[in-house]
Coordinates of C-alpha atoms in Angstrom, one line a residue:
M221 CA 0.0 0.1 -0.3
E222 CA 3.2 2.3 0.7
G223 CA 4.5 1.3 -2.5
R224 CA 1.3 2.5 -4.2
M225 CA 1.5 5.6 -2.2
Q226 CA 4.6 6.7 -3.2
G227 CA 3.6 5.8 -6.9
K228 CA 0.8 8.3 -7.1
A229 CA 2.7 10.5 -5.2
Q230 CA 5.6 10.6 -7.7
Q231 CA 3.1 11.1 -10.5
L232 CA 1.7 14.3 -9.5
S233 CA 4.7 15.5 -8.3
D234 CA 6.0 14.9 -12.1
S235 CA 2.8 16.3 -13.4
N236 CA 2.7 19.3 -11.2
R237 CA 6.3 20.0 -11.4
R238 CA 6.0 22.5 -14.0
I239 CA 2.8 24.2 -12.7
M240 CA 4.8 24.7 -9.2
E241 CA 8.3 25.8 -10.7
A242 CA 5.7 28.1 -12.2
D243 CA 4.4 29.3 -8.4
A244 CA 7.5 30.0 -7.7
A245 CA 8.7 32.3 -10.3
P246 CA 8.7 36.0 -8.8
P247 CA 5.1 37.5 -10.0
R248 CA 6.2 40.3 -12.8
R249 CA 4.6 43.8 -12.2
V250 CA 2.7 45.5 -14.9
Y251 CA 5.0 47.5 -16.5
Q252 CA 7.5 44.7 -16.9
A253 CA 4.9 42.5 -19.1
W254 CA 4.2 46.0 -20.6
K255 CA 3.8 45.1 -24.5
G256 CA 4.0 49.1 -25.9
S257 CA 6.4 51.6 -26.5
N258 CA 6.8 53.1 -23.3
I259 CA 9.5 53.5 -20.8
F260 CA 9.2 53.1 -16.9
F261 CA 11.2 54.6 -14.2
L262 CA 11.0 54.2 -10.3
G263 CA 9.6 50.8 -10.3
G264 CA 6.9 51.6 -13.1
R265 CA 5.6 55.1 -11.0
L266 CA 6.6 57.0 -14.0
I267 CA 5.7 56.3 -17.5
F268 CA 7.3 57.9 -20.4
G269 CA 7.0 57.8 -23.8
P270 CA 9.4 56.3 -26.3
D271 CA 10.9 59.7 -27.5
V272 CA 11.7 60.6 -23.4
R273 CA 15.4 61.7 -24.6
S274 CA 13.5 64.5 -26.2
L275 CA 12.0 66.0 -22.8
I276 CA 15.9 67.2 -22.0
A277 CA 15.8 69.5 -25.4
T278 CA 12.5 71.2 -23.7
V279 CA 13.9 71.7 -20.4
C280 CA 17.0 72.8 -21.8
L281 CA 14.8 75.8 -23.9
I282 CA 13.3 76.5 -20.3
V283 CA 16.2 76.8 -18.6
I284 CA 18.9 78.4 -20.6
P285 CA 16.7 81.8 -21.4
V286 CA 15.7 82.0 -17.5
I287 CA 19.4 81.6 -16.7
I288 CA 20.5 84.0 -19.2
F289 CA 17.9 86.2 -18.0
A290 CA 18.5 85.8 -14.5
A291 CA 22.4 86.7 -15.0
V292 CA 22.3 89.7 -17.9
V293 CA 18.7 91.3 -17.7
S294 CA 18.3 91.3 -13.8
P295 CA 21.4 93.0 -12.9
Q296 CA 20.5 95.6 -15.3
L297 CA 17.3 96.3 -13.6
A298 CA 18.9 96.3 -10.3
H299 CA 21.0 99.4 -11.4
G300 CA 18.2 101.2 -13.5
Y301 CA 16.2 101.1 -10.7
Q302 CA 17.2 101.7 -6.9
N303 CA 14.4 99.7 -5.0
Q304 CA 15.5 96.2 -5.7
I305 CA 12.9 95.7 -8.8
G306 CA 16.0 93.2 -10.1
G307 CA 15.7 90.7 -7.5
W308 CA 12.5 90.6 -7.3
V309 CA 11.7 90.3 -11.0
A310 CA 14.9 87.5 -11.0
S311 CA 13.4 85.5 -8.2
V312 CA 9.5 85.1 -9.4
S313 CA 10.7 84.2 -12.9
I314 CA 13.0 81.1 -11.2
I315 CA 9.6 80.3 -9.1
F316 CA 7.9 80.2 -12.0
T317 CA 10.6 78.3 -13.8
A318 CA 10.9 75.7 -11.1
Y319 CA 6.7 75.5 -11.3
I320 CA 6.4 75.1 -14.8
L321 CA 8.9 72.5 -15.3
V322 CA 7.1 70.5 -12.5
L323 CA 3.8 70.7 -14.2
L324 CA 6.0 69.3 -17.9
L325 CA 7.7 66.5 -15.8
L326 CA 4.3 65.6 -14.2
T327 CA 2.5 65.3 -17.2
S328 CA 5.4 63.7 -18.9
G329 CA 5.6 60.9 -16.4
R330 CA 2.0 60.3 -15.9
D331 CA 0.1 57.5 -17.4
P332 CA -2.1 59.4 -20.2
G333 CA -5.0 57.1 -20.3
I334 CA -3.8 54.0 -21.6
V335 CA -6.4 51.3 -22.0
P336 CA -4.9 48.5 -21.4
R337 CA -4.6 45.3 -24.2
N338 CA -6.2 42.3 -24.4
S339 CA -4.1 39.0 -24.3
H340 CA -6.2 37.3 -27.5
P341 CA -8.9 38.9 -29.5
P342 CA -12.7 38.8 -28.4
E343 CA -14.9 36.3 -28.9
P344 CA -17.6 37.6 -31.7
E345 CA -20.6 38.0 -30.3
D346 CA -24.0 35.7 -31.1
I347 CA -24.9 37.8 -34.0
G348 CA -27.9 35.6 -34.9
E349 CA -28.5 32.8 -37.8
S350 CA -30.3 35.0 -40.0
S351 CA -27.3 37.7 -40.3
N352 CA -24.3 37.1 -41.7
L353 CA -20.6 39.2 -40.8
S354 CA -20.4 40.1 -44.2
D355 CA -23.2 42.3 -43.1
W356 CA -21.6 44.3 -40.5
P357 CA -20.6 47.9 -41.1
G358 CA -16.9 48.5 -42.6
G359 CA -16.8 45.3 -45.1
Q360 CA -13.8 44.4 -44.1
H361 CA -13.3 42.3 -40.8
G362 CA -10.5 42.3 -37.6
S363 CA -8.8 39.5 -36.4
A364 CA -10.8 36.4 -36.1
G365 CA -13.3 37.3 -38.3
L366 CA -14.5 40.1 -36.0
P367 CA -15.9 43.3 -37.5
L368 CA -13.8 46.6 -37.7
T369 CA -16.9 48.6 -36.3
K370 CA -19.3 47.9 -34.2
D371 CA -22.3 50.1 -32.9
V372 CA -22.4 50.6 -29.3
L373 CA -25.4 52.2 -26.7
V374 CA -23.6 54.7 -25.0
N375 CA -26.2 57.0 -22.6
G376 CA -28.6 56.6 -24.6
V377 CA -27.0 57.2 -27.7
L378 CA -25.8 54.5 -30.6
V379 CA -22.3 54.8 -30.7
K380 CA -20.0 53.4 -33.8
V381 CA -16.4 51.5 -31.9
K382 CA -13.5 50.5 -34.0
Y383 CA -11.4 47.5 -33.2
C384 CA -7.6 47.7 -32.6
H385 CA -6.3 44.9 -34.5
T386 CA -2.8 45.7 -32.3
C387 CA -4.9 46.2 -28.6
M388 CA -7.1 43.1 -30.1
L389 CA -10.0 45.8 -28.7
Y390 CA -13.0 47.7 -29.6
R391 CA -11.3 51.2 -28.6
P392 CA -13.9 53.2 -26.4
P393 CA -15.3 56.8 -28.0
R394 CA -12.7 59.7 -28.8
C395 CA -9.8 56.6 -28.3
S396 CA -7.6 56.3 -30.6
H397 CA -4.1 54.3 -31.2
C398 CA -0.8 56.5 -30.8
S399 CA 1.6 54.3 -33.7
I400 CA 4.7 56.2 -31.6
C401 CA 3.9 54.6 -28.1
N402 CA 2.0 52.2 -29.5
N403 CA -0.8 51.7 -26.8
C404 CA -4.8 53.1 -27.6
I405 CA -5.0 56.2 -25.4
E406 CA -8.4 57.6 -24.0
R407 CA -9.5 61.2 -25.2
F408 CA -6.5 61.1 -27.4
D409 CA -5.1 64.3 -28.6
H410 CA -2.3 64.3 -29.9
H411 CA 1.7 62.6 -29.6
C412 CA 3.3 65.6 -28.1
P413 CA 7.2 65.6 -29.3
W414 CA 8.3 68.4 -26.6
V415 CA 6.6 66.6 -23.9
G416 CA 7.5 62.7 -25.1
Q417 CA 4.3 61.6 -24.1
C418 CA 0.2 61.6 -25.7
I419 CA -1.8 63.9 -24.4
G420 CA -5.1 62.0 -23.9
K421 CA -7.2 62.0 -20.3

């Protein structure tokens, strides 16, 4: 009887070995398994676009004129006026510049409204026996026979949503795919090269 139990335990350990090895691996964080082109810093707390180096040029274009203004123009204002106006003007310009840089870094390093990707395409909905996929609007089909567009009822209004082949999902209204970041972005406006990030939600 003991021999049979050991045989079963040995069989189970062979079949469960892969599961146990998979469980033993440390879990991956979302930013480690990210399929987009984004760059992450500080353990995934900051998310930048793939062209984050352009942010350095933007910071230089902001900071260098302020340094020149504080070093050249402010002393001339101090000599031209007797009441320390040059020092106040330089202080205010430096404070506003620091404020602008903080807002620039917050805009560049935050999530612009990325819609998470699906790991597999959605299942085609039950469209009835009488209708055919060729009757769907758009005339072409997404992956796995999915229509490129479908009508969705949002707050009592019929809205046409498009299928994204890269993200494998039907995009919400006002959502668009950014070809630079390789993500679908909610309320997408544009990809800003000066910020190095998408401008969206």
